[in-house]
Tab-separated table of C-alpha atoms in Angstrom:
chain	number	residue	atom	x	y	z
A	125	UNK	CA	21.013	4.935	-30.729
A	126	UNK	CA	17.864	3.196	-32.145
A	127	UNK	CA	19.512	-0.492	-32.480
A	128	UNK	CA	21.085	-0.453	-29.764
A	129	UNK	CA	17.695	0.399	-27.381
A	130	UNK	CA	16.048	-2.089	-29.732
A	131	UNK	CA	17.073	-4.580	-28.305
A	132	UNK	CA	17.008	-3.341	-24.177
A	133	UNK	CA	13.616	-1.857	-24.466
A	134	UNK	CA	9.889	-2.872	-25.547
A	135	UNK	CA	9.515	-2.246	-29.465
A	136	UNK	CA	7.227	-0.042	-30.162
A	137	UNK	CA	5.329	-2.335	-33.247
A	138	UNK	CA	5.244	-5.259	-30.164
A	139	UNK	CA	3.596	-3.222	-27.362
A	140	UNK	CA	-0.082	-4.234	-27.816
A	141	UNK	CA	-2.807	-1.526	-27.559
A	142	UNK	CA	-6.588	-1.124	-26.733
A	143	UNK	CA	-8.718	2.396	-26.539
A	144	UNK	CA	-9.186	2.215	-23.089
A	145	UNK	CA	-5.533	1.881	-22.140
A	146	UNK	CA	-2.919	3.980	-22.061
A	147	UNK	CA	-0.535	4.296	-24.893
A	148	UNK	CA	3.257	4.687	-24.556
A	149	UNK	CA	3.955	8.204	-24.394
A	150	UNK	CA	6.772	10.774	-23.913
A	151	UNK	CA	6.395	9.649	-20.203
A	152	UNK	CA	6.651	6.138	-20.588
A	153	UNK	CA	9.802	6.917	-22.633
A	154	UNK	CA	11.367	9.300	-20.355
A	155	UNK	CA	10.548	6.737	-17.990
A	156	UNK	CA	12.539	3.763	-19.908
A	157	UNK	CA	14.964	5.987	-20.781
A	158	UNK	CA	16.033	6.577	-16.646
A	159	UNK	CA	15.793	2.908	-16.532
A	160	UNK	CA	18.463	2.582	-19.459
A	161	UNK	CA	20.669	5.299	-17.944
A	162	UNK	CA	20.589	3.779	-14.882
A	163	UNK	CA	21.118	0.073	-16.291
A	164	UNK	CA	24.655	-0.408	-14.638
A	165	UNK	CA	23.768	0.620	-11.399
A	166	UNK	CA	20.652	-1.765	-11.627
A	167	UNK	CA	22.437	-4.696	-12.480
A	168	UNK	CA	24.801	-4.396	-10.055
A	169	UNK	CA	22.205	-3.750	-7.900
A	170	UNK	CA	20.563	-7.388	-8.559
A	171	UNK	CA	17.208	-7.055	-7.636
A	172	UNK	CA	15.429	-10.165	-6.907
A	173	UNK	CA	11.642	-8.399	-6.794
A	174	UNK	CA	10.896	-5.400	-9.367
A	175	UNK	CA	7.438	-4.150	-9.468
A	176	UNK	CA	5.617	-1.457	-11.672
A	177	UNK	CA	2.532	-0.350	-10.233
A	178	UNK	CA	0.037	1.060	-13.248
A	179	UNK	CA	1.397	-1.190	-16.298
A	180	UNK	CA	-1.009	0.187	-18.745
A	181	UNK	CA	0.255	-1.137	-22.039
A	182	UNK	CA	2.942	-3.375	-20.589
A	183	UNK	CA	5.298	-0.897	-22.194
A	184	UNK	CA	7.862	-0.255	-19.033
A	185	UNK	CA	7.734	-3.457	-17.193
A	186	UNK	CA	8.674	-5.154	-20.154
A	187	UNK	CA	11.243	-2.540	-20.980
A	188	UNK	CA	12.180	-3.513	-17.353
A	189	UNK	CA	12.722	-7.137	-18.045
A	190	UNK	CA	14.462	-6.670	-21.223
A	191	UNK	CA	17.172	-4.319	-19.089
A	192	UNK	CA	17.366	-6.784	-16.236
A	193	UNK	CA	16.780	-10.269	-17.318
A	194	UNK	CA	18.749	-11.382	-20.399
A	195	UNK	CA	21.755	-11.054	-17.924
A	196	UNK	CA	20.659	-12.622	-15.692
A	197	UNK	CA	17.515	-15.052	-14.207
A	198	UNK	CA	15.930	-15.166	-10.739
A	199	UNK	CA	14.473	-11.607	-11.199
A	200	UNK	CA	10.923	-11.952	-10.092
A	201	UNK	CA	8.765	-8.960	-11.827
A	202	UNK	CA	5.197	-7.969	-10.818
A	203	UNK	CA	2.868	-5.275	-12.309
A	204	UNK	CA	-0.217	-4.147	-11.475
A	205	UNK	CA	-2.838	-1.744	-12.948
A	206	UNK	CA	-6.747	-0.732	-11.825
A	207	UNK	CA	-7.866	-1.803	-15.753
A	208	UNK	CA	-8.875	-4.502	-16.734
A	209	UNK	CA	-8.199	-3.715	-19.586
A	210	UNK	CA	-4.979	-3.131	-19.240
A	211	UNK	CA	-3.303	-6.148	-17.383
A	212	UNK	CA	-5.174	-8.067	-20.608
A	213	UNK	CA	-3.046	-5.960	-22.789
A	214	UNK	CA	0.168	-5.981	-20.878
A	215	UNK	CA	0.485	-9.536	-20.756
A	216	UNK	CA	0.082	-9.516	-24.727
A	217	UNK	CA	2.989	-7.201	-24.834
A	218	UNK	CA	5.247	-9.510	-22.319
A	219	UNK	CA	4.211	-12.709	-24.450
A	220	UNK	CA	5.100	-10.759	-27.678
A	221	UNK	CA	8.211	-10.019	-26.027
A	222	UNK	CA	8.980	-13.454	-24.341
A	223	UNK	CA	9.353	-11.882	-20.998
A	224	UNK	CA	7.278	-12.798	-18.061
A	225	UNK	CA	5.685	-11.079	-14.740
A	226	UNK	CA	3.197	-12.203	-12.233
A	227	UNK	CA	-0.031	-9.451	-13.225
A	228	UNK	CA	-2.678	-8.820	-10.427
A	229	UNK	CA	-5.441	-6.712	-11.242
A	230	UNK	CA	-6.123	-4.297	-8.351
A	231	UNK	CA	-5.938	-0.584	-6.903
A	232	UNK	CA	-2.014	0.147	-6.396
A	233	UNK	CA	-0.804	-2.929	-4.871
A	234	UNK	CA	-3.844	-3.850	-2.498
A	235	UNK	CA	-3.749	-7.439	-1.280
A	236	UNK	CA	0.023	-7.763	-1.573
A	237	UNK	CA	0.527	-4.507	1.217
A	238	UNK	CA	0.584	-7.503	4.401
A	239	UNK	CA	3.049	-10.128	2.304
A	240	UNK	CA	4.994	-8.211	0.267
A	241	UNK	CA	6.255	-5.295	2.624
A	242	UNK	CA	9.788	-4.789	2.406
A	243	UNK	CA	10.505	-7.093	-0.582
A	244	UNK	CA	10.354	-4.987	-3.298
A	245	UNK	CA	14.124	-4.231	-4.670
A	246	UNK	CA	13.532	-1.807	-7.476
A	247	UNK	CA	9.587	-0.122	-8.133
A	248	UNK	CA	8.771	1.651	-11.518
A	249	UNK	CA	5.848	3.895	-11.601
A	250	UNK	CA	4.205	6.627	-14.165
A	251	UNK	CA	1.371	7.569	-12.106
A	252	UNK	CA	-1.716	9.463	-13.277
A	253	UNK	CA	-0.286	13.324	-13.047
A	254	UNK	CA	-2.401	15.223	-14.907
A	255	UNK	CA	-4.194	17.985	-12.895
A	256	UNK	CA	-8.030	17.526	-13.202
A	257	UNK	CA	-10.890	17.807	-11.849
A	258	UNK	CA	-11.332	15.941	-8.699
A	259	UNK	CA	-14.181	13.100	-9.645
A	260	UNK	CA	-12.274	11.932	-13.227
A	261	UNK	CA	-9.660	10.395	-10.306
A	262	UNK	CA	-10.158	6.794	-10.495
A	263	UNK	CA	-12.664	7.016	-13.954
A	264	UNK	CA	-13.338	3.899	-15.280
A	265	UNK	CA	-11.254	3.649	-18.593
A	266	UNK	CA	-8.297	5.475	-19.858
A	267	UNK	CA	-9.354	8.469	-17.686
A	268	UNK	CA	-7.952	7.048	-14.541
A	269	UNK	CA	-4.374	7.121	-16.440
A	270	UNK	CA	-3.930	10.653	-16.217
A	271	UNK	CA	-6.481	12.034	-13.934
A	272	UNK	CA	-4.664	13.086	-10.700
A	273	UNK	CA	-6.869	15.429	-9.217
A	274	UNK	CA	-5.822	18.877	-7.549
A	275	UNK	CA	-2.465	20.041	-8.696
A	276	UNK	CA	-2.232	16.064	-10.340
A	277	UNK	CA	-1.191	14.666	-6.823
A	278	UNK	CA	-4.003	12.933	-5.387
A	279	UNK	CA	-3.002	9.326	-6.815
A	280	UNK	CA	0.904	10.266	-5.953
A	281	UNK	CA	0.072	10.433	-2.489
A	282	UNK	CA	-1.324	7.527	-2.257
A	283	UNK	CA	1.319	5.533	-4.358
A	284	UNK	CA	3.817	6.868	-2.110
A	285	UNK	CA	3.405	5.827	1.331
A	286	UNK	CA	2.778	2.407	-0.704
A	287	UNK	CA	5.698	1.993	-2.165
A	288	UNK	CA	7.854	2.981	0.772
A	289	UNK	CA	6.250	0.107	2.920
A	290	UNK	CA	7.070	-2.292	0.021
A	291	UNK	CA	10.300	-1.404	-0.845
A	292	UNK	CA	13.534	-3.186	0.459
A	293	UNK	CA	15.816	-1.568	2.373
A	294	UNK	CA	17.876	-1.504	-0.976
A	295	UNK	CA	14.483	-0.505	-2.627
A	296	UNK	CA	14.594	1.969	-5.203
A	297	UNK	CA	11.817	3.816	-6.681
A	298	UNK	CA	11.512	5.441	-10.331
A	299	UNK	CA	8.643	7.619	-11.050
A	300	UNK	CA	7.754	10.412	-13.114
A	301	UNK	CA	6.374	13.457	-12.285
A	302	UNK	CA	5.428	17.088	-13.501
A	303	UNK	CA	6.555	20.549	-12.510
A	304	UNK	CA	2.968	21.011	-11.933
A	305	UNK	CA	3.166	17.991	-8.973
A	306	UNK	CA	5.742	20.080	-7.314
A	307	UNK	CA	8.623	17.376	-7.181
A	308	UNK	CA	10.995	19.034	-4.430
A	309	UNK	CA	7.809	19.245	-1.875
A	310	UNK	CA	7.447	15.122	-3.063
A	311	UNK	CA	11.178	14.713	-2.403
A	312	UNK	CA	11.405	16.263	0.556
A	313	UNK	CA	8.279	14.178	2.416
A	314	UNK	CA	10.210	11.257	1.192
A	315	UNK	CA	13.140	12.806	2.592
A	316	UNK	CA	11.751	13.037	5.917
A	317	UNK	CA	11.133	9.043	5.422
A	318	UNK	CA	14.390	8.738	4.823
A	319	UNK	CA	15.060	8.893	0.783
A	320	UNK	CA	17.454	10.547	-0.660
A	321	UNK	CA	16.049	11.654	-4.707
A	322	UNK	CA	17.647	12.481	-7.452
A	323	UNK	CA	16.545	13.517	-11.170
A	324	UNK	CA	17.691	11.929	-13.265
A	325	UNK	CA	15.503	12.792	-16.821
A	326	UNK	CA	14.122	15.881	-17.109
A	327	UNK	CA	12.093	16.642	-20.934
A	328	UNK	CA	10.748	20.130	-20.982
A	329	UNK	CA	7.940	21.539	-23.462
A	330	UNK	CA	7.128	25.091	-23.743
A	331	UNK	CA	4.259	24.421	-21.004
A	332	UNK	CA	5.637	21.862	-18.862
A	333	UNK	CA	8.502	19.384	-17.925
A	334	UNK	CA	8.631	15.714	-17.288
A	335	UNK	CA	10.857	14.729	-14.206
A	336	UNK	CA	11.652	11.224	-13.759
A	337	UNK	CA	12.797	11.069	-10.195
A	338	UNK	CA	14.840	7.960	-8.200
A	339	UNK	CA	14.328	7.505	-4.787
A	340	UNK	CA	16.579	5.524	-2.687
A	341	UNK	CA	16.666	4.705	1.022
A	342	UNK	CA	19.758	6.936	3.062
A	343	UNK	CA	19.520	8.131	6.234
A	344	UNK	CA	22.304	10.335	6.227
A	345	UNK	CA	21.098	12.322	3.679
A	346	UNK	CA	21.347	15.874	4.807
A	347	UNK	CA	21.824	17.680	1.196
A	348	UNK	CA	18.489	17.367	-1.544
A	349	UNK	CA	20.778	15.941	-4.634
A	350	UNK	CA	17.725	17.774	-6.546
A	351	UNK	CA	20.089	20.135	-8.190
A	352	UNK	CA	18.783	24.133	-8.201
A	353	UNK	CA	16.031	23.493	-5.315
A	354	UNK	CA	15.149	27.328	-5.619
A	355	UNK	CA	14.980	27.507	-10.011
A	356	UNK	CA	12.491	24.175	-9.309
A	357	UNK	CA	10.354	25.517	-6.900
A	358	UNK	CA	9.687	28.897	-8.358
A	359	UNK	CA	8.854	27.422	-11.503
A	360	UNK	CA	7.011	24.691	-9.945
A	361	UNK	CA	4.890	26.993	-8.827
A	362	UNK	CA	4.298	29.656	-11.607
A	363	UNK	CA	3.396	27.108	-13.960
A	364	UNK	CA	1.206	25.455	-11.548
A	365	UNK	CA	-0.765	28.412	-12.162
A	366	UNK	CA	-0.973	28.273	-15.834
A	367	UNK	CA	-3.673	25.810	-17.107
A	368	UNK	CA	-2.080	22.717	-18.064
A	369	UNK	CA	-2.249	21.982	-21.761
A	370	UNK	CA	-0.441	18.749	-21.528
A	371	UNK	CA	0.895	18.108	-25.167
A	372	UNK	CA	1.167	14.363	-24.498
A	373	UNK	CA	-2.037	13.853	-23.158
A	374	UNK	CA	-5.136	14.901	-24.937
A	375	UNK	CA	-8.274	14.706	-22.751
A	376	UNK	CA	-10.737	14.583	-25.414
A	377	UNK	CA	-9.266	12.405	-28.018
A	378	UNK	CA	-6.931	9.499	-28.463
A	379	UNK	CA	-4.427	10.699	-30.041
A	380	UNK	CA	-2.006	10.990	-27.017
A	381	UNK	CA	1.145	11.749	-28.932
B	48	UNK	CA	-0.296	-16.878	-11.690
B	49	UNK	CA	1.810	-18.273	-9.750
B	50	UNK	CA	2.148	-19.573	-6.249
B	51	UNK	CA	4.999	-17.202	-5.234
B	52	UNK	CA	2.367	-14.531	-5.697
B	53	UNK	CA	-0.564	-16.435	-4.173
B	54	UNK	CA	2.238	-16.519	-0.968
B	55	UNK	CA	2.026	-12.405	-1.316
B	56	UNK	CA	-1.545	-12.220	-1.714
B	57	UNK	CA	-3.927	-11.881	1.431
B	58	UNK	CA	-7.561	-10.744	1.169
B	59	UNK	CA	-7.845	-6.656	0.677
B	60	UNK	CA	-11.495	-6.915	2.237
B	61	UNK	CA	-12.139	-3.552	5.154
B	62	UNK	CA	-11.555	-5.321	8.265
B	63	UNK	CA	-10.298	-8.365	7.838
B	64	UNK	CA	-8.475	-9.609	10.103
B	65	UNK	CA	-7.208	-13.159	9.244
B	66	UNK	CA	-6.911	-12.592	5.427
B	67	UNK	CA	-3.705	-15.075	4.713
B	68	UNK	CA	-3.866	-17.427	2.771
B	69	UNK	CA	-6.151	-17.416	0.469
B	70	UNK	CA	-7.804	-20.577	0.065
B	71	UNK	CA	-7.532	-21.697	-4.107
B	72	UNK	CA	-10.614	-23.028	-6.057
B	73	UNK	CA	-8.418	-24.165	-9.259
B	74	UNK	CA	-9.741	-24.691	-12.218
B	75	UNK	CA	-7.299	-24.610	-14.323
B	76	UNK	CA	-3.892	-25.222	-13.717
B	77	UNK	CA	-1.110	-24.753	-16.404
B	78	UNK	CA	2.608	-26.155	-16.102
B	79	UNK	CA	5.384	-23.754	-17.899
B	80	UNK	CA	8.430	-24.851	-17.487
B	81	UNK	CA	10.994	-22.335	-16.827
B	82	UNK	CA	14.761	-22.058	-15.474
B	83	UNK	CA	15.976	-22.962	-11.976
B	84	UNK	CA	17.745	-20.380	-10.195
B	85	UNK	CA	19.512	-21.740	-7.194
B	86	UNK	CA	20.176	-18.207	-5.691
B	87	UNK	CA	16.723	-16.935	-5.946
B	88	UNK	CA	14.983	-19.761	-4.738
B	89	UNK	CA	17.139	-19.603	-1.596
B	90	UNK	CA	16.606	-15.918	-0.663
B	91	UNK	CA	12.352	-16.497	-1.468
B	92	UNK	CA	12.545	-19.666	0.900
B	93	UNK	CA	13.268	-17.285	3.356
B	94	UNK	CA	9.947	-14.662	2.421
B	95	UNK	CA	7.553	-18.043	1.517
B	96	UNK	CA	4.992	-19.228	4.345
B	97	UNK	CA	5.611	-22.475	3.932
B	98	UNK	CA	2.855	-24.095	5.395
B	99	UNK	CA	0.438	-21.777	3.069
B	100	UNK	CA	2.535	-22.594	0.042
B	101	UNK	CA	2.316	-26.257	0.932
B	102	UNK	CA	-1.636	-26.233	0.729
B	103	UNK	CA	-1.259	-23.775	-2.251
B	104	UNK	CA	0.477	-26.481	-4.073
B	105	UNK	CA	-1.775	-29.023	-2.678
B	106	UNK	CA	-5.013	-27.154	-4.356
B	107	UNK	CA	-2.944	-27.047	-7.856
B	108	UNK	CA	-2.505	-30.535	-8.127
B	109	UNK	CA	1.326	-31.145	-6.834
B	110	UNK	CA	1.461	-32.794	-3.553
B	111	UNK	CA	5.288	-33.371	-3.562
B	112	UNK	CA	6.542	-30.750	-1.261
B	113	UNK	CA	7.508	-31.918	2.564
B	114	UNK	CA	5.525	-30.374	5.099
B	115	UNK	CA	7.980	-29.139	7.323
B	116	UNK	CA	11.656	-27.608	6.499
B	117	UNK	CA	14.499	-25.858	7.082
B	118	UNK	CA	17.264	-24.255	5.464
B	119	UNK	CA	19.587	-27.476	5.439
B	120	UNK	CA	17.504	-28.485	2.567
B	121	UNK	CA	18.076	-25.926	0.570
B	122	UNK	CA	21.830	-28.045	-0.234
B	123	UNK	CA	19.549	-30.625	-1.784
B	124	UNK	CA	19.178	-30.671	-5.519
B	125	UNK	CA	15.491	-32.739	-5.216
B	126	UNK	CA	14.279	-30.113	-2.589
B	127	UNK	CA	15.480	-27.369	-4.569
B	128	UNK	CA	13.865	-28.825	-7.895
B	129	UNK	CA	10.906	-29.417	-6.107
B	130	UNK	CA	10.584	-25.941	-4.849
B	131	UNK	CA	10.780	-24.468	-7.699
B	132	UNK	CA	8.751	-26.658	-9.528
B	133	UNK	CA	6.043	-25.596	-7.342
B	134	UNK	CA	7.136	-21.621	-7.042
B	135	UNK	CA	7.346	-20.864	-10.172
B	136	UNK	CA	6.300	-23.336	-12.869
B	137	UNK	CA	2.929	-23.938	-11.336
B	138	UNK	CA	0.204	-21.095	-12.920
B	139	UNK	CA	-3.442	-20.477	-11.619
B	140	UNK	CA	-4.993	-19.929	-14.802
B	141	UNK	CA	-8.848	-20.068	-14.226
B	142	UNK	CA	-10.351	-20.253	-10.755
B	143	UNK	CA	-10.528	-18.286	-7.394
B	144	UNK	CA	-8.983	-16.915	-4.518
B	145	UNK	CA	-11.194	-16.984	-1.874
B	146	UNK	CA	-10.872	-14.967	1.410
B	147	UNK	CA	-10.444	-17.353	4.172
B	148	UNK	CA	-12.354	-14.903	6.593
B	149	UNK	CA	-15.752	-13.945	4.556
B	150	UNK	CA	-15.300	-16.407	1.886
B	151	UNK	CA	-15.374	-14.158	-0.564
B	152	UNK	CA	-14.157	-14.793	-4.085
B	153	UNK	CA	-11.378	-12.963	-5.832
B	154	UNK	CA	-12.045	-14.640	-9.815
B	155	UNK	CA	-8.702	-15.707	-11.607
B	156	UNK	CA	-9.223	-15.202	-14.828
B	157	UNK	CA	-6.291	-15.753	-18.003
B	158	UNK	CA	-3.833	-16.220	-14.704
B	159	UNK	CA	-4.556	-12.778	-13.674
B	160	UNK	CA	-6.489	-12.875	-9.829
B	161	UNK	CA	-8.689	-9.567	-10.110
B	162	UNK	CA	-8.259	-7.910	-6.293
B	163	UNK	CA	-10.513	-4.969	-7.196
B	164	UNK	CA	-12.649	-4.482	-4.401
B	165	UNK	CA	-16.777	-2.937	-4.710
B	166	UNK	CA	-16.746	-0.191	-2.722
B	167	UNK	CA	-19.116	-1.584	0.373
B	168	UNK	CA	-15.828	-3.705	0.840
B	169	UNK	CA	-13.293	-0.544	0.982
């Protein structure tokens, strides 16, 4: 119900924009939307350290703050992002939103890896997915949004072993994914690190689906809560072979939506 | 910025050994007042280095903080308004981090310390 998100999530006409960073998208509501699902379960959870890593706009760690901190201070929120550009812009959308986070400028969460391992309660991520070619990873500007190299992974697997080193042992982890980054083979190497995943959005298109996944730390996991393993993985990997026409993301223009 | 995140911040530079803390050059310093939380303080005076923070807080201008504590003063109101003065209401907006090894300068800029590394330092 529009009012009622209104008021829990970043407004659309607040979120403050530049060409070189990354507009809210389908992902970035997909992504809020988990967040909002999941509300109860967060607050109860009370995080003390939430972190997104990739702000872009400012869109989903203010989103973020809206869920969590009305209810409730001492929530400490940090975001980073590789642009510039971008931390500029996501603090206008906090400030336009009166919420407030600690921004660093830098490549996933370098310089915090030594201090901040283990202290992270909840971690929000919409990582660049998109399969490209391998040298637009990292592109200066709004390329390094989406680019994620071979089959869209290459910036995954970094963020990954990342954010398992900095999360708490309550941690949780939120990111989206595509069919095309093969999501049960990411959920099962965090399995083997001892997360237990579930999906909890999934937004298909005719070409390609959105999955926005939770990790959480459990040992005793023994059954993938991924529901239909076998469905995901066989068309994980036939439309990994199609050429990915991502209707939310258009490579050679601006207009992302 | 803020000097809870200055306490999380340690120089990214390859090879670095000794990168914590980060020594501040501040040039400007901002105070924002904001709410105390007596719950969160206590659970991030158990993650601060306190010694680091200390100097931190030093370097922005607020000398108030003891040099040496422990958890019993975490029942005391001035301690805990002191604390949090310092943790949270403190912000870094111009200036530098600089690493304490190479003495090189990560630029604050707008409150926003710029970690990006060129790549002979990767």
């Amino acid at each position: 119900m529009a009012s009622y998100k209104e008021n829990r999530t970043a407004q659309i006409r607040l979120v403050s924009s530049h060409n070189e960073v990354y507009e809210p998208c389908d992902d970035s509501f997909a992504l809020v939307d988990a967040l909002l699902a999941d509300r109860t379960n967060l607050l109860e959870h009370c995080p003390t350290m939430c972190m997104e890593i990739g702000c872009g706009s400012g869109y989903v760690i203010t989103s973020l703050a809206l869920i969590l901190g009305r209810e409730r201070g001492g929530v400490n929120y940090i975001a980073t992002d590789i642009n510039p550009n971008a931390v500029k812009v996501t603090r206008e959308t906090l400030d336009a939103h009166g919420v407030d986070a600690e921004l660093i400028l830098t490549d996933i969460a370098s310089g915090l890896e030594n201090r901040l391992a283990g202290l992270v309660d909840v971690m929000v991520v919409n990582p660049p997915y998109v399969p490209t070619p391998e040298d637009e990873v990292g592109a200066e500007g709004i390329i390094s949004s989406w680019a994620g190299g071979e089959n869209g992974r290459r910036v995954i697997d970094r963020i990954l072993p990342v954010a398992d080193h900095l999360l708490s042992e309550k941690g949780w982890l939120y990111m989206v994914t595509l069919t095309a980054n093969n999501p049960s083979e990411i959920c099962l190497q965090m399995r083997k690190k001892g997360y237990a995943s579930k999906i909890i959005i999934q937004r298909s298109t005719e070409e390609e689906s959105l999955h926005i996944i939770k990790f959480w730390r459990d040992f005793d996991t023994t059954v993938d809560e991924v529901t239909d393993q076998s469905l995901i993985g066989f068309l994980g990997s036939l439309l990994a072979q199609i050429p990915l026409f991502s209707l939310w993301r258009g490579s050679n223009s601006n207009d992302n939506c | 910025m803020r000097l809870l995140t200055h306490n999380m911040l340690s120089s990214n530079i390859k090879g670095v050994e000794k990168g914590f803390p980060l020594r501040i050059e501040a040039e400007k310093v901002v105070e924002k007042p904001v709410e105390m939380n007596a719950d969160f303080l206590r659970k991030m005076f158990e993650k601060v280095e306190w010694k680091a923070f200390v100097e931190a807080s030093r370097s922005m201008g607020y000398a108030q903080l003891p040099e040496e504590v422990d958890s019993g003063m975490l029942e005391s109101d001035e301690f805990l308004s002191r604390f949090h003065h310092a943790l949270l209401e403190l912000h870094l907006e111009e200036g530098a981090l600089v690493c304490p090894e190479t003495g090189r300068r990560f630029p604050v800029n707008k409150g926003i310390p710029n970690m990006l590394l060129h790549e002979d330092e990767v």
